[in-house]
CSV table of C-alpha atoms in Angstrom, one decimal:
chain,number,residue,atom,x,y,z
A,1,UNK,CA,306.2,52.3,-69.8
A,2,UNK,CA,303.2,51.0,-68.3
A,3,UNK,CA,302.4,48.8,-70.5
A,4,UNK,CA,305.8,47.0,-70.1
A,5,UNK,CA,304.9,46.9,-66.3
A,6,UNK,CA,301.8,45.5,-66.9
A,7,UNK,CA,303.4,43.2,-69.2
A,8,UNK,CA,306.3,42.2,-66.5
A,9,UNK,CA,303.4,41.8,-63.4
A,10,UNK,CA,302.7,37.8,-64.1
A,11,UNK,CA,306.7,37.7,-63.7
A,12,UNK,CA,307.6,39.6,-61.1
A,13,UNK,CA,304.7,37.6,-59.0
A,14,UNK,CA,306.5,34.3,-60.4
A,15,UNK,CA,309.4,35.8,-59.0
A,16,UNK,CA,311.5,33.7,-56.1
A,17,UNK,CA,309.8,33.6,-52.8
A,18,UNK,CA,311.7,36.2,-51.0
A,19,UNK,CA,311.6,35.0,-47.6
A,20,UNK,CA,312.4,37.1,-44.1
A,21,UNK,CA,314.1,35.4,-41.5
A,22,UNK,CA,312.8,38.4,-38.4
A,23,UNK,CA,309.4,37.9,-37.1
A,24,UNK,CA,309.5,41.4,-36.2
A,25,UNK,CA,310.2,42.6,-39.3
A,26,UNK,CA,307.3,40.2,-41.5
A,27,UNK,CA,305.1,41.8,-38.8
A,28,UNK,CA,306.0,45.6,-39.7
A,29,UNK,CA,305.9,44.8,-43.1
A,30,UNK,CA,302.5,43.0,-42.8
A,31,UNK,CA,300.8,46.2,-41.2
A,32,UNK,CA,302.5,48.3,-43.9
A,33,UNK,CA,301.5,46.1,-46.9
A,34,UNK,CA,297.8,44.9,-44.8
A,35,UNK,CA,298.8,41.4,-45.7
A,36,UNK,CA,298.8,38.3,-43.6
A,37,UNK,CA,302.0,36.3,-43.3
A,38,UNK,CA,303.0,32.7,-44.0
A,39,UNK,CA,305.2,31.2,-41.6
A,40,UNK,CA,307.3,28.4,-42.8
A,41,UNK,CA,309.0,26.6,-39.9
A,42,UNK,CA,311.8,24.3,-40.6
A,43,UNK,CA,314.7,22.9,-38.6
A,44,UNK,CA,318.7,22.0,-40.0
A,45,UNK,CA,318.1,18.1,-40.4
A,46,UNK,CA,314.4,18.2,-41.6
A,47,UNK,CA,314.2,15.8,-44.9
A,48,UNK,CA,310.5,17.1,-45.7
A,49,UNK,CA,311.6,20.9,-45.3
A,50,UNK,CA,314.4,20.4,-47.7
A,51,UNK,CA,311.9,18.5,-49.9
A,52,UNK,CA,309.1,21.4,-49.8
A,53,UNK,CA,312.0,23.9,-50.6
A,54,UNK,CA,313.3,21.5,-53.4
A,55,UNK,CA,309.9,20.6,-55.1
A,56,UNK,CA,307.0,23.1,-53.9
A,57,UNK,CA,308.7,26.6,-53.3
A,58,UNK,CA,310.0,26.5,-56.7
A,59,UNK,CA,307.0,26.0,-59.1
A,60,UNK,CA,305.9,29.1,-60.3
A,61,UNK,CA,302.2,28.3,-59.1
A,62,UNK,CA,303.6,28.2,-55.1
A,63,UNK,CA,305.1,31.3,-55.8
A,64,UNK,CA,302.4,33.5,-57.7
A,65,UNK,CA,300.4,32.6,-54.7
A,66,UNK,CA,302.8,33.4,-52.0
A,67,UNK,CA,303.9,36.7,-53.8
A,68,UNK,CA,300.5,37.8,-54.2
A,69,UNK,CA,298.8,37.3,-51.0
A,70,UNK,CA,301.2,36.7,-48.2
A,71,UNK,CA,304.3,38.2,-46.3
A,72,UNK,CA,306.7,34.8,-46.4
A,73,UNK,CA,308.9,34.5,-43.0
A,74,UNK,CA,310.9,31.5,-42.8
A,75,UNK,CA,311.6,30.1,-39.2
A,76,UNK,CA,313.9,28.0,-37.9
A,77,UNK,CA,312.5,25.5,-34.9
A,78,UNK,CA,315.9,25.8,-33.0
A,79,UNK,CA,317.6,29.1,-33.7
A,80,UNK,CA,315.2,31.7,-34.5
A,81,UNK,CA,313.6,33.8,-31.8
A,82,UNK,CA,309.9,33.9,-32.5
A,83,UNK,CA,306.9,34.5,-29.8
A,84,UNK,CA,305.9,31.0,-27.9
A,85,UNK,CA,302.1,30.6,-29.7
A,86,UNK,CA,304.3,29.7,-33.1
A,87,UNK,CA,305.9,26.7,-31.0
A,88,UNK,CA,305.6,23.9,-32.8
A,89,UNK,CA,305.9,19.6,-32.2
A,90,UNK,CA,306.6,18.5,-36.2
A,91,UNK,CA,308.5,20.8,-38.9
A,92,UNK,CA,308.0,21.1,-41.2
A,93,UNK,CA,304.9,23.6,-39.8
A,94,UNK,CA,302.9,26.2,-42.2
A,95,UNK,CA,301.0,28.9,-40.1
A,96,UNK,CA,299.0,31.7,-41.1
A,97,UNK,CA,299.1,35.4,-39.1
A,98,UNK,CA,297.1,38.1,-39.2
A,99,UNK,CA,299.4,40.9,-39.5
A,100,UNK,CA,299.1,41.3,-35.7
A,101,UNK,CA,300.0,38.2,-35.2
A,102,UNK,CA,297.3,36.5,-34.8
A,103,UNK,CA,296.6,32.9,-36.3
A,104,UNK,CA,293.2,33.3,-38.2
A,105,UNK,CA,293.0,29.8,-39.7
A,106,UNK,CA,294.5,26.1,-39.3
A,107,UNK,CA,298.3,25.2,-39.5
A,108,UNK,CA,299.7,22.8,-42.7
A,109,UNK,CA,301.3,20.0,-41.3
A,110,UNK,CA,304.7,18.5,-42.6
A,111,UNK,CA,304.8,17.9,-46.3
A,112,UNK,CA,302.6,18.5,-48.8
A,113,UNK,CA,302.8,18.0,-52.8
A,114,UNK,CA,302.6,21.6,-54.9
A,115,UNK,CA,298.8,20.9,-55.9
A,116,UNK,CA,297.8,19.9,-52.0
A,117,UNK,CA,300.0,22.8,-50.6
A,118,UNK,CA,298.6,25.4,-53.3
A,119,UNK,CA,295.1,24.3,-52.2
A,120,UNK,CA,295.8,24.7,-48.6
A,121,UNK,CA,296.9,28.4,-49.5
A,122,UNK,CA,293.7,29.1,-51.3
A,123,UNK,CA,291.9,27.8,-48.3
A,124,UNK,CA,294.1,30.6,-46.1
A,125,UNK,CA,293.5,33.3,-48.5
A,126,UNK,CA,289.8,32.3,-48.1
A,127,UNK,CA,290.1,32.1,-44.5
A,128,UNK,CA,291.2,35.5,-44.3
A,129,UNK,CA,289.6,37.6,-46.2
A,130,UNK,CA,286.1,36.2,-44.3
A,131,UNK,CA,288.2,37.2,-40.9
A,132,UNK,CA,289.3,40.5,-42.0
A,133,UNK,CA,285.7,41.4,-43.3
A,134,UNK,CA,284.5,40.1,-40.1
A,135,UNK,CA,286.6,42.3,-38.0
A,136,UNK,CA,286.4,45.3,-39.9
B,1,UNK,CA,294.7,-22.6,-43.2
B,2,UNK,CA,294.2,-22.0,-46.6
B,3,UNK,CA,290.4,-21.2,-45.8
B,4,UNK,CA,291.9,-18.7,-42.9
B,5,UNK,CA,294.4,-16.9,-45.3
B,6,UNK,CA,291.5,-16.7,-47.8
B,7,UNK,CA,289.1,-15.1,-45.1
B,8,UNK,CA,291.9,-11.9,-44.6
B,9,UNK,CA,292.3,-11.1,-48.2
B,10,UNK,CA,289.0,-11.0,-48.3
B,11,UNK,CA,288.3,-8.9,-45.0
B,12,UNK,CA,291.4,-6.7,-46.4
B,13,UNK,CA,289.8,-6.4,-49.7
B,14,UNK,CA,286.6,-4.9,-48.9
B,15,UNK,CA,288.3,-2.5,-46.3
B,16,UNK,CA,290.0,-1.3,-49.1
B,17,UNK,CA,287.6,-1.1,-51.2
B,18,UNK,CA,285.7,0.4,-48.8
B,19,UNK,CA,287.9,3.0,-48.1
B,20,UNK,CA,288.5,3.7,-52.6
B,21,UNK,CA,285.0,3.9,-52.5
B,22,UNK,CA,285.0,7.0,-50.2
B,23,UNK,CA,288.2,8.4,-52.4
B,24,UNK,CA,286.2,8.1,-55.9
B,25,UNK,CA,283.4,9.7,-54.1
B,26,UNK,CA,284.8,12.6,-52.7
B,27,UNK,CA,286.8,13.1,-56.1
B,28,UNK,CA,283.5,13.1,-57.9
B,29,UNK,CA,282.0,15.4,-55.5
B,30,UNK,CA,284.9,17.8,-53.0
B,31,UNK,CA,288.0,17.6,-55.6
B,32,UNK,CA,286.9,20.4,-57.7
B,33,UNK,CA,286.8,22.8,-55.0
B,34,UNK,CA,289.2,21.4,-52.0
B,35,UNK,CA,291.8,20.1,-54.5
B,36,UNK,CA,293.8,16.2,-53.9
B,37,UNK,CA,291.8,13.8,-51.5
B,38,UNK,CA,294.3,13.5,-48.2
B,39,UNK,CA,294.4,17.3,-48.7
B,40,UNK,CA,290.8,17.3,-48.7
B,41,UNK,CA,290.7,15.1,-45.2
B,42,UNK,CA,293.6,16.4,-43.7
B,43,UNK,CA,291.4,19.7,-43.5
B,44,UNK,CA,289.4,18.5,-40.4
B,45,UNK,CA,289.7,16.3,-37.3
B,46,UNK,CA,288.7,12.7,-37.1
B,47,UNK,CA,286.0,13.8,-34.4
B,48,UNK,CA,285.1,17.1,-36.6
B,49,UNK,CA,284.4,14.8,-39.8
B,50,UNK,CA,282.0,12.7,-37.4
B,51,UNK,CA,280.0,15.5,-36.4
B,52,UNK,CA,279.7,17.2,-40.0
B,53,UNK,CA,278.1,13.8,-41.2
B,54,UNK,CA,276.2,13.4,-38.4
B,55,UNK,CA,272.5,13.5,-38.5
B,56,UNK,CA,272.8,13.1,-42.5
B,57,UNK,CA,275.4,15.7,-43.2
B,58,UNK,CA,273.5,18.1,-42.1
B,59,UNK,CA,276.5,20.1,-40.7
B,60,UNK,CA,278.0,19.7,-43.8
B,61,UNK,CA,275.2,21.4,-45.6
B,62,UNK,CA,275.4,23.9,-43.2
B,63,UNK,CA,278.8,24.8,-44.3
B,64,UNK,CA,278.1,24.9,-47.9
B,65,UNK,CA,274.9,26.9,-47.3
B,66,UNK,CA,276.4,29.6,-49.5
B,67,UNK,CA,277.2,27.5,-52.5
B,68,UNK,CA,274.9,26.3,-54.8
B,69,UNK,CA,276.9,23.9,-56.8
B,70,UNK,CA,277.8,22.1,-53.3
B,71,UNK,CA,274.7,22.1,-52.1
B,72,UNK,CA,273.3,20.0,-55.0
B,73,UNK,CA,276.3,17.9,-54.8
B,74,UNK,CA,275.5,17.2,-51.0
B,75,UNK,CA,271.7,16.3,-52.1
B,76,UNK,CA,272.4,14.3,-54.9
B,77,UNK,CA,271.3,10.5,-54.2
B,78,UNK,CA,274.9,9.7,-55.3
B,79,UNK,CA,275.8,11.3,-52.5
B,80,UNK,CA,273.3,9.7,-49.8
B,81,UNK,CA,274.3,6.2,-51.3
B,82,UNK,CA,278.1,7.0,-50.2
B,83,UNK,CA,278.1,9.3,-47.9
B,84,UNK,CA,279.2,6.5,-45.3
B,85,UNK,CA,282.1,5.5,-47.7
B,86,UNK,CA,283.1,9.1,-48.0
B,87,UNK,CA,282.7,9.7,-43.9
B,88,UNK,CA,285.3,6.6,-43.7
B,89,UNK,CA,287.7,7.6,-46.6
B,90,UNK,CA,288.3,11.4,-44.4
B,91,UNK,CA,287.8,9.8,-40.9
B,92,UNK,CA,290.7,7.4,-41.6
B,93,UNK,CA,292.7,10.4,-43.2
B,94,UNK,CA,292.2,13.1,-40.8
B,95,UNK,CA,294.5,15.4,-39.8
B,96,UNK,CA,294.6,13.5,-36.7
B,97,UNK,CA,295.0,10.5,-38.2
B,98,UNK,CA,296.8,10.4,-41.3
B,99,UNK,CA,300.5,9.9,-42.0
B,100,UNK,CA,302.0,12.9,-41.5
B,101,UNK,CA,305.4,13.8,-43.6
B,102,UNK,CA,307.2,15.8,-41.0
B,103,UNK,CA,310.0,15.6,-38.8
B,104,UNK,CA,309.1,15.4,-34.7
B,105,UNK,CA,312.3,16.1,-32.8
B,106,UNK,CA,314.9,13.6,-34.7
B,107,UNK,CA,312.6,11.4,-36.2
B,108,UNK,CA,311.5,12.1,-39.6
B,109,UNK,CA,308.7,9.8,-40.4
């Protein structure tokens, strides 16, 4: 039994991104899980957001990193509710909370090709971990 | 009119080289560790870039203090002999100042 689990963890981190759509909720789940979220801001007629949803969200790489080491919460510009400080001028918009809230390192602006994007996350995941050692 | 058209390739040509000079430089020496090139500039502002390789990089060194591998990079004379190249290349690219694939409003660019 275990060993099948073991077996099945570089899948089920390959696994869709399973986005939320509540700030609220990514924020109680962040404190739970002591994780830092990845906000992914997008707006209905966005070309670059459909394109990073079409061509970076779906290679496995994007994912194992996402699934791994961040809460994903998808936003949308218009229509979601979300606190002001996550305002944003261009979508798309990556930004990176603490799971307070707080932004701890620099946003990704608009699109970005898997291998770019991927990089930016390992920057984040850096980022954070130097915060969170820093705080504690 | 000939000799003026000849005069802007040529000023065009060495800007660009100029500015490939700085990419092959920072993919010998930054792509390893901070991945594509205008990934690699878009991680700092135009003014930020400036002061990091001001007063021969020595802010830059600063920031690798804690790597050994960069640190050699950033004293290698290969470095010294392009560092201006490679100041341009991410100055140019910034996150300020590069082209930005985004939407602002209704206008994707």
């Amino acid at each position: 039994m275990k060993k099948i689990l073991l077996l099945s963890l570089p899948l089920l981190l390959s696994a869709r991104i399973e986005w939320l759509n509540s700030y609220t909720e990514a924020i109680k789940k962040a404190q739970t899980a002591n994780r830092p979220i990845l906000v992914f801001i997008e707006s209905e007629y966005c070309s670059w957001c459909k394109k990073m949803k079409r061509e970076v969200f779906t290679k496995t790489e994007i994912q194992r990193i996402i699934n791994g080491n961040f809460i994903p919460l998808k936003l949308d510009k218009d229509r979601s509710s979300y606190p002001k400080e996550l305002s944003v001028k261009l979508v798309p918009t990556t930004i990176f909370l603490t799971p307070e809230g707080k932004k701890f390192t620099r946003s990704v602006l608009g699109y970005w090709e898997p291998k770019s994007y991927g990089s930016f996350l390992s920057d984040a995941i850096r980022r954070y971990k130097k915060f969170s050692s820093k705080v504690q | 009119m000939k000799k003026i058209a000849l005069l802007f390739i040529t000023i065009v040509s060495i800007g660009y080289s100029y500015s490939a000079k700085g990419m092959v430089t920072y993919k010998k020496l930054c792509y390893s560790c901070h991945g594509p090139a205008f990934k690699g500039a878009a991680m700092m502002e135009s003014h930020e870039w400036r002061s990091l390789f001001a007063n021969k990089a020595t802010g830059l060194k600063a920031l690798h203090e804690n790597s050994q591998k960069a640190i050699e990079r950033l004293n290698s004379s290969y470095f010294n002999r392009r560092a201006q190249a490679l100041e341009n290349f991410l100055i140019n690219n910034a996150r300020d100042k590069g082209i930005v694939r985004g939407c602002d409003g209704l206008n994707c660019g």
